[in-house]
Amino acid sequence: MAQNDSNTKDMILSLNSIEVLYDSVLLAIKGVSVEVPRGGMVALLGSNGAGKSTTLKAISGLLKAERGKVSRGEIKFDGKLIGDILPQDRVALGICHVIEGRRVFDHLTPDENLEAAAPISMSRAKIKSEKERMYEYFPRLAERKSAQSGYLSGGEQQMLAIGRALMTQPRLLMLDEPSLGLAPFLVAEIFGIIQRINKEQGLSVLLVEQNAVAALEIVSHGYLIENGRVVMHDTAGALKENSDIQEFYLGGGEGKNFHEIKHYSRRKRWLS
Amino acid sequence: MDWIFLSELTVNGALTGLLYSLVAIGLVLIYKSSAVPNLAQGALTMTGAYVVLAFSHNLGWPLWVAIPLAAVIMFLLGMGIERVALRRLAGRPIVMILMMTMGIDIFLRGTTLAIWGGSSRSVNLGVSYDPFFLGDMLLSRIHIVGAAVAIALFVGFLLFFRTRLGIRLRAISDDYLASWSIGISVERGVGLSWGLASVVAVATGVIWGEVQGVDQSLSVLLLKGLTVAVLGGLDSIVGAIVAGIILGILESVGADFLDPFVGGGSRDLIVAAVLILTVMIRPHGLFGRHDIERV
């Protein structure tokens, strides 16, 4: 396989045909290759159960908690192989994964949620200023910083989950379905903030979404994953124009059979 | 009605209750940092007492050396239990972890029985057995010491859970996966909570060893400790103290009223009633957290 070195250098993350096994038998993803350029924003699109979340868990190492493991392929972060590194050490390297379903610490206040995520080595003054930065991004959280997080609204919890992840000082932020169950205006607000942080801080973002309409508005590239494989990879603009994508993921297009999308897995394999 | 006798029963009951709180604090510590109810806390308490005795009696070292040394050893034992027995169970169903702590309980009781035998030994803490007079009330000195230790630990851990480390431990107990996702070492946090609970077990073991002697029956303290912890709410340090006082008073005053009718032994019935009624009426206890369900 021809690895183009000049090409991989400006990639903060590259997955090279990885396979994931659950419980040593169930093959959840079958040779996924994805690249995220430094400072870029990339989306993984696809339907339920396609393998998008599993791909993120392989990158963050959280597979371990679900008895899954990467059985083949390699994951490079910042040019370094990270397959054997513990999840907490990957966070220290600069990868943070906002897991699906928000999962804020219900019985802690938003303020404590943010504090829990600050690296151990971070000084008290820095923690304070970082928390202020999060409250500036998400003013709603500042209003409720002493409430019990379990009682925040869904949108506030998603903001808290993102703020909490940002406290770990990531260089790559991975978001799993941040728009799930949120009103469109909240999705726009949250995506707006992510875009702003991406521009201002150069934070690289890997976004998993079923809401392809919203996702393709903010990312530069997208990968379409079906049945544990990448079946399409293109710029956001081209994906938006693509008639199959329009039909199956953007809710437009007209009368095509779902089976026809499979020819992309042969025609448009990312690796070849 | 003899009011002096009644107030003496109440105060002594409250003091005894605070000694139960010592056991409950150990339970709460682990629950608050890993959401595991530790059924081995009674056996840990007994082991702590035996380790102190090993230094003070078998080796003849003074108690001010033996107790801190035992605390260090028990801290390592607690961390070791997490490393060997619990780490591989992280994320598994709670019932398996519960069974594991029960296994640890049996293992510790068997081991201490094999090493130190079944006969009762005393700690000789040097606290006088003469009663302490508060007005006209007779109080036990060792109970006062034990209650003071319980209050000190209570204040200490209340502050601890507000520190950065304490917040992390509470985060772990809320959600393992979310904790991993932001770089918290769940394994180390759980290990630390077991280490701390084992240190608390040394303090508890020394006090209770002085009260009733060191033998296998110390491990049965788990039942009182568990009742207090459940009544107070499994994750509440405040609850452990308040519930300890409540249970202690109920037990001593209630037994005084009931014993003439049932011919003695009503103390355990009262404890059982408290445990059963709490679980039926208020499963999260007086101060425990609810599972938050948002609609």
XYZ file of C-alpha atoms in Angstrom:
567
model
C 0.000 0.000 0.000
C 1.550 3.258 -1.085
C 1.743 5.598 1.870
C 2.235 9.117 0.721
C 4.423 10.715 3.391
C 3.951 14.317 2.421
C 0.277 13.630 2.663
C 0.244 11.991 6.092
C 2.356 14.690 7.725
C -0.343 17.292 7.968
C -2.844 14.703 9.164
C -3.473 14.833 12.904
C -5.305 11.512 12.748
C -5.115 8.667 10.306
C -6.826 5.323 10.527
C -5.417 2.723 8.216
C -7.938 -0.016 7.399
C -8.820 -0.868 10.966
C -11.003 -3.765 12.018
C -12.812 -3.970 15.335
C -13.881 -7.162 17.062
C -16.333 -7.275 19.949
C -16.032 -10.208 22.345
C -13.415 -11.675 19.977
C -16.079 -12.728 17.485
C -18.322 -9.960 16.279
C -16.725 -7.955 13.500
C -18.134 -4.464 13.962
C -16.037 -2.510 11.482
C -14.221 -4.032 8.556
C -11.342 -2.023 7.248
C -12.146 1.621 7.882
C -9.648 4.242 6.771
C -10.207 7.834 7.772
C -7.984 10.891 7.867
C -8.433 14.155 9.690
C -6.192 17.023 8.611
C -4.626 19.182 11.312
C -7.048 21.977 12.096
C -9.682 20.396 9.870
C -13.240 19.310 10.420
C -14.377 15.946 9.131
C -17.680 14.124 9.473
C -18.496 10.428 9.583
C -21.983 9.945 8.208
C -24.156 6.902 8.014
C -27.179 5.246 9.456
C -27.685 3.598 12.806
C -25.343 0.709 13.512
C -23.091 1.475 10.553
C -19.996 1.528 12.757
C -19.476 5.250 13.261
C -19.487 5.179 17.067
C -17.303 2.096 17.080
C -14.780 3.942 14.941
C -14.638 6.788 17.473
C -14.272 4.336 20.345
C -11.402 2.652 18.574
C -9.672 6.023 18.375
C -10.329 7.034 21.994
C -9.648 3.552 23.355
C -13.061 3.324 25.007
C -13.656 0.059 23.136
C -11.853 -1.566 26.008
C -14.755 -0.819 28.336
C -17.053 -2.764 26.028
C -14.769 -5.728 25.487
C -13.986 -4.642 21.971
C -10.571 -4.410 20.408
C -8.867 -3.261 17.264
C -7.868 -6.519 15.629
C -6.237 -5.160 12.508
C -4.948 -1.932 11.022
C -3.273 1.010 12.659
C -4.323 4.251 14.307
C -1.901 7.156 14.097
C -2.324 10.335 16.076
C 0.103 13.115 15.288
C 2.297 10.613 13.470
C 2.445 8.244 16.418
C 0.855 4.802 16.704
C -1.559 4.860 19.620
C -3.150 1.412 19.419
C -1.553 0.171 22.645
C -2.070 3.299 24.733
C -4.598 3.428 27.592
C -7.651 5.650 27.074
C -6.641 8.081 29.823
C -3.204 8.468 28.257
C -4.753 9.180 24.867
C -6.655 12.032 26.494
C -3.342 13.332 27.793
C -1.974 13.148 24.239
C -4.808 15.400 23.099
C -7.662 13.189 21.929
C -10.996 13.757 23.591
C -14.157 11.864 22.796
C -17.563 13.306 23.648
C -19.490 10.068 23.938
C -22.994 9.538 22.663
C -25.872 10.479 24.932
C -24.043 13.386 26.620
C -23.325 11.432 29.817
C -22.622 14.405 32.072
C -21.932 13.573 35.713
C -25.528 13.884 36.925
C -24.800 14.431 40.600
C -22.038 16.963 40.128
C -22.652 20.622 39.336
C -21.651 21.888 35.885
C -18.751 23.649 37.577
C -17.565 20.368 39.091
C -18.074 18.578 35.771
C -15.648 21.004 34.165
C -13.215 20.758 37.058
C -13.206 16.941 36.975
C -11.939 17.044 33.401
C -9.016 19.402 33.999
C -5.682 17.582 33.696
C -4.045 16.822 37.058
C -1.071 18.982 36.196
C -3.161 22.065 35.442
C -2.711 24.943 37.883
C -5.571 26.362 39.879
C -5.396 29.684 38.040
C -5.432 27.958 34.658
C -8.440 25.843 35.647
C -10.262 29.003 36.632
C -9.498 30.758 33.365
C -10.369 27.658 31.349
C -13.712 27.383 33.114
C -14.337 31.053 32.332
C -13.565 30.317 28.684
C -16.183 27.542 28.663
C -18.751 29.827 30.284
C -17.998 32.391 27.602
C -18.635 29.805 24.862
C -21.776 28.561 26.588
C -23.339 31.399 28.609
C -26.299 29.168 29.530
C -23.947 27.009 31.575
C -22.685 30.009 33.520
C -26.227 30.745 34.634
C -26.650 27.230 35.972
C -23.175 26.375 37.141
C -24.263 25.398 40.645
C -27.313 23.353 39.671
C -27.271 19.546 39.614
C -26.194 18.620 36.107
C -28.757 15.842 35.903
C -31.483 18.463 35.892
C -30.096 20.539 33.025
C -31.964 20.501 29.720
C -30.735 18.282 26.916
C -29.110 21.199 25.113
C -27.381 22.411 28.256
C -26.103 18.910 28.960
C -24.664 18.652 25.456
C -22.940 22.002 25.931
C -21.596 20.811 29.262
C -20.334 17.576 27.718
C -18.489 19.569 25.057
C -17.150 22.085 27.575
C -15.999 19.228 29.788
C -14.163 17.670 26.853
C -12.526 20.989 25.986
C -11.209 21.243 29.558
C -8.904 18.311 28.775
C -7.090 20.587 26.288
C -7.654 18.384 23.243
C -6.063 18.855 19.860
C -8.590 16.493 18.315
C -12.179 16.663 19.494
C -14.447 13.767 18.567
C -18.177 14.327 18.882
C -20.647 11.455 18.764
C -24.130 12.565 17.659
C -24.111 15.939 19.400
C -27.383 16.919 17.692
C -29.341 13.908 18.925
C -32.717 14.923 20.341
C -32.020 18.652 20.212
C -34.127 21.399 18.672
C -32.693 22.755 15.409
C -31.839 26.162 16.892
C -29.766 24.452 19.590
C -27.994 22.321 17.010
C -27.147 25.490 15.113
C -25.862 27.158 18.300
C -23.699 24.199 19.290
C -22.306 23.667 15.797
C -21.624 27.400 15.588
C -19.500 27.242 18.730
C -17.611 24.197 17.493
C -16.897 25.959 14.231
C -15.730 29.029 16.101
C -13.332 27.043 18.315
C -12.053 25.252 15.231
C -11.265 28.596 13.589
C -9.933 30.409 16.638
C -7.917 27.645 18.265
C -7.160 25.407 15.319
C -8.889 22.504 17.052
C -9.290 19.492 14.767
C -12.763 17.964 14.844
C -14.094 14.538 13.925
C -17.868 14.604 13.966
C -20.184 11.604 13.890
C -23.682 12.501 12.776
C -26.890 11.043 11.471
C -28.033 14.584 10.885
C -26.082 14.904 7.630
C -27.708 18.213 6.678
C -26.362 19.985 9.722
C -23.004 18.217 9.672
C -22.198 18.919 6.027
C -22.712 22.633 6.659
C -19.701 22.870 8.958
C -17.209 20.187 7.864
C -14.833 20.250 4.921
C -14.880 16.499 4.217
C -17.192 13.630 4.929
C -16.988 9.858 4.967
C -20.033 7.714 4.432
C -19.956 4.505 6.443
C -22.237 1.556 5.799
C -22.046 -1.892 7.369
C -18.680 -1.196 8.927
C -17.067 0.038 5.719
C -16.315 3.406 4.202
C -18.395 3.490 1.031
C -17.824 7.077 0.016
C -15.409 9.861 0.779
C -15.532 13.360 -0.622
C -15.618 17.052 0.157
C -18.688 18.316 1.947
C -19.769 20.238 -1.119
C -19.570 17.222 -3.405
C -21.410 15.050 -0.890
C -24.213 17.562 -0.668
C -24.570 17.445 -4.467
C -24.459 13.660 -4.646
C -27.869 12.287 -5.553
C -27.568 9.135 -3.433
C -26.571 11.105 -0.386
C -29.411 13.477 -1.038
C -31.843 10.661 -1.213
C -30.772 8.603 1.746
C -29.288 11.111 4.152
C -30.510 14.552 3.200
C -34.097 13.623 2.536
C -34.171 14.778 -1.095
C -33.669 13.027 -4.441
C -36.114 10.680 -6.037
C -36.938 7.023 -6.405
C -33.768 4.979 -6.149
C -33.335 1.575 -4.664
C -31.161 1.275 -1.571
C -29.230 -1.612 -3.125
C -27.800 0.651 -5.765
C -25.773 2.529 -3.207
C -23.689 -0.588 -2.709
C -21.843 -0.134 -5.961
C -19.955 2.661 -4.265
C -18.242 0.160 -2.057
C -16.544 -1.149 -5.177
C -16.264 1.992 -7.203
C -15.224 4.429 -4.573
C -13.072 2.613 -2.035
C -11.045 5.225 -0.290
C -7.850 3.208 -0.137
C -7.550 2.120 -3.730
C -40.197 7.725 84.305
C -36.536 8.065 85.156
C -35.346 10.947 82.985
C -31.709 10.645 83.907
C -31.744 7.001 82.911
C -33.513 7.823 79.665
C -31.071 10.571 78.758
C -28.190 8.274 79.660
C -29.622 5.656 77.302
C -30.017 8.288 74.603
C -26.507 9.700 74.869
C -24.842 6.302 75.134
C -26.991 5.122 72.241
C -25.870 8.086 70.158
C -22.222 7.372 71.015
C -22.568 3.698 70.085
C -24.339 4.815 66.930
C -21.364 6.981 66.003
C -19.187 3.886 66.325
C -21.479 2.221 63.771
C -20.973 5.326 61.661
C -17.259 4.474 61.532
C -18.095 1.270 59.669
C -20.645 3.106 57.530
C -18.112 5.781 56.547
C -15.895 3.065 55.088
C -18.833 1.741 53.081
C -19.849 5.198 51.889
C -16.280 6.022 50.847
C -16.199 3.141 48.403
C -19.763 3.649 47.230
C -19.226 7.356 46.675
C -16.143 6.729 44.557
C -17.129 3.649 42.608
C -20.806 2.880 43.184
C -19.962 -0.498 44.703
C -21.527 -1.573 48.030
C -18.587 -3.171 49.790
C -19.737 -6.242 51.697
C -16.192 -6.805 52.942
C -16.017 -3.655 55.086
C -16.681 -5.647 58.283
C -13.945 -8.134 57.482
C -11.598 -5.280 56.569
C -12.301 -3.725 59.975
C -11.431 -6.971 61.700
C -8.309 -7.417 59.594
C -7.246 -3.869 60.473
C -7.554 -4.673 64.167
C -5.535 -7.889 63.783
C -2.760 -6.121 61.884
C -2.478 -3.561 64.684
C -2.324 -6.411 67.204
C 0.335 -8.183 65.176
C 2.623 -5.202 65.663
C 1.642 -4.181 69.171
C 1.318 -7.615 70.811
C 3.270 -10.091 68.730
C 6.167 -7.710 68.095
C 5.654 -5.614 71.205
C 5.846 -2.273 69.430
C 4.070 0.719 70.965
C 0.604 1.541 69.635
C 1.654 4.897 68.216
C 3.932 2.961 65.853
C 1.646 -0.014 65.336
C -1.468 1.931 64.320
C 0.075 4.152 61.612
C 2.043 1.188 60.291
C -1.136 -0.892 60.145
C -2.837 2.000 58.345
C -0.127 1.954 55.661
C -0.325 -1.822 55.271
C -4.104 -1.783 55.095
C -4.009 1.040 52.525
C -1.812 -1.163 50.357
C -4.100 -4.130 50.969
C -7.101 -2.071 49.868
C -5.317 -0.947 46.705
C -4.255 -4.546 46.136
C -7.833 -5.802 46.379
C -8.825 -3.407 43.610
C -5.858 -4.404 41.459
C -6.245 -8.159 41.820
C -9.958 -8.738 42.302
C -11.924 -5.772 41.035
C -10.083 -4.234 38.099
C -11.132 -6.914 35.652
C -14.724 -6.519 36.763
C -14.957 -2.792 35.993
C -17.999 -2.210 33.842
C -19.495 -5.643 34.552
C -22.939 -6.018 36.142
C -23.013 -4.811 39.722
C -24.152 -8.185 41.022
C -20.826 -9.772 40.025
C -18.909 -7.065 41.839
C -21.151 -7.526 44.869
C -20.421 -11.261 44.880
C -16.726 -10.466 44.607
C -16.811 -8.257 47.709
C -18.617 -11.069 49.487
C -15.872 -13.436 48.398
C -13.299 -11.014 49.769
C -15.209 -10.934 53.058
C -15.096 -14.720 53.358
C -11.459 -14.807 52.310
C -10.403 -12.235 54.909
C -12.329 -13.984 57.673
C -10.804 -17.321 56.757
C -7.299 -15.910 56.572
C -7.477 -14.092 59.911
C -8.939 -17.184 61.554
C -6.105 -19.312 60.183
C -3.399 -16.887 61.325
C -4.709 -15.618 64.661
C -7.191 -18.264 65.731
C -10.613 -17.748 67.243
C -9.818 -16.522 70.752
C -10.577 -12.937 71.684
C -7.725 -10.509 72.349
C -7.788 -6.985 73.674
C -6.150 -3.944 72.149
C -5.206 -2.194 75.429
C -5.603 1.247 73.986
C -5.021 2.705 77.445
C -8.420 4.377 77.681
C -9.707 4.054 81.234
C -12.698 1.811 81.872
C -13.904 4.163 84.636
C -17.134 5.796 83.598
C -17.140 9.423 82.643
C -19.704 11.533 84.493
C -21.657 14.065 82.478
C -23.908 15.617 85.116
C -25.585 12.545 86.559
C -25.121 10.452 83.436
C -22.584 7.655 83.226
C -20.812 7.509 79.866
C -18.209 5.118 78.519
C -14.870 6.778 77.793
C -13.923 4.582 74.849
C -17.266 5.376 73.241
C -16.534 9.069 73.583
C -13.133 8.568 71.961
C -14.681 6.543 69.164
C -17.389 9.123 68.566
C -14.727 11.828 68.353
C -12.809 9.770 65.778
C -16.016 9.325 63.774
C -16.692 13.069 63.801
C -13.094 13.821 62.805
C -13.241 11.394 59.874
C -16.611 12.838 58.898
C -15.248 16.382 58.704
C -12.108 15.203 56.958
C -13.947 13.311 54.215
C -16.555 16.037 53.815
C -13.710 18.384 52.910
C -11.922 15.728 50.862
C -14.865 15.241 48.504
C -14.735 18.923 47.617
C -11.108 18.790 46.533
C -10.145 18.143 42.914
C -9.327 14.538 43.717
C -12.613 14.129 45.589
C -14.580 15.561 42.658
C -12.895 13.070 40.351
C -13.847 10.192 42.623
C -17.465 11.361 42.658
C -17.348 11.625 38.880
C -16.172 8.007 38.669
C -19.069 6.840 40.805
C -21.480 8.689 38.500
C -20.256 7.288 35.183
C -17.245 5.064 34.498
C -17.303 5.472 30.725
C -17.643 9.261 30.822
C -14.777 9.352 33.331
C -12.514 7.381 31.015
C -13.521 9.629 28.136
C -12.095 12.701 29.875
C -8.915 11.001 30.976
C -9.736 10.054 34.560
C -8.001 6.847 35.564
C -11.034 4.993 36.890
C -8.922 2.069 38.064
C -6.649 4.245 40.166
C -9.605 6.143 41.617
C -11.380 2.984 42.690
C -8.113 1.635 44.115
C -7.649 4.828 46.102
C -11.139 4.589 47.562
C -10.467 1.005 48.676
C -7.185 2.128 50.183
C -8.876 4.922 52.128
C -11.717 2.666 53.277
C -9.119 0.197 54.546
C -7.418 2.953 56.534
C -10.802 3.847 58.035
C -11.124 0.144 58.825
C -7.976 0.337 60.977
C -9.437 3.175 63.051
C -12.733 1.325 63.318
C -11.036 -1.939 64.207
C -8.965 -0.385 66.980
C -11.974 1.339 68.566
C -14.278 -1.661 68.297
C -11.468 -3.993 69.317
C -11.151 -1.975 72.497
C -14.930 -2.048 73.048
C -15.580 -5.760 72.554
C -12.220 -7.430 72.001
C -10.635 -8.499 68.732
C -12.101 -11.702 67.337
C -14.113 -12.953 64.393
C -17.272 -11.249 65.637
C -15.825 -7.878 64.579
C -16.664 -8.747 60.977
C -20.362 -8.905 61.872
C -20.190 -5.128 62.345
C -20.866 -5.068 58.619
C -24.569 -5.549 59.343
C -24.790 -2.510 61.603
C -22.594 -0.478 59.287
C -24.629 -1.456 56.247
C -27.877 -0.562 58.002
C -26.499 2.849 58.933
C -25.160 3.423 55.438
C -28.451 2.444 53.804
C -30.505 4.543 56.220
C -28.259 7.553 55.637
C -28.119 7.022 51.882
C -25.258 4.916 50.537
C -23.334 7.837 49.096
C -23.789 10.379 51.867
C -21.104 11.031 54.491
C -23.521 13.281 56.387
C -26.060 10.473 56.188
C -23.602 8.005 57.723
C -23.218 10.206 60.790
C -26.870 11.210 61.226
C -28.141 7.693 60.569
C -25.554 6.286 62.982
C -26.855 8.520 65.751
C -30.475 7.673 64.905
C -29.872 3.931 64.800
C -27.829 4.016 68.003
C -30.578 5.854 69.903
C -33.383 3.702 68.482
C -31.440 0.624 69.426
C -30.617 1.555 72.999
C -33.875 3.282 73.930
C -36.042 0.911 71.917
C -34.380 -2.154 73.396
C -34.970 -0.804 76.874
C -38.694 -0.572 76.150
C -39.025 -3.814 74.218
C -36.715 -6.168 76.060
C -39.089 -6.733 79.037
C -41.765 -7.904 76.604
C -39.705 -10.202 74.408
C -37.238 -11.309 77.026
C -34.153 -9.617 75.542
C -32.473 -9.594 72.165
C -34.659 -6.903 70.643
C -31.638 -4.821 69.567
C -31.047 -6.884 66.462
C -34.751 -6.826 65.674
C -34.687 -3.037 65.721
C -31.689 -2.960 63.399
C -33.386 -5.389 61.032
C -36.607 -3.369 61.099
C -34.726 -0.168 60.271
C -32.935 -1.800 57.343
C -36.055 -3.395 55.910
C -38.258 -0.336 56.362
C -35.647 1.953 54.805
C -35.356 -0.181 51.720
C -39.144 -0.401 51.457
C -40.065 3.211 52.142
C -37.054 5.301 51.197
C -34.547 3.217 49.221
C -32.124 6.087 48.705
C -32.035 6.768 52.447
C -32.234 10.051 54.302
C -29.588 11.943 52.340
C -28.739 9.642 49.438
C -28.833 10.746 45.841
C -31.723 9.825 43.623
C -31.154 8.497 40.201
C -32.103 11.513 38.191
C -34.765 10.864 35.591
C -35.482 13.790 33.369
C -38.604 13.755 31.255
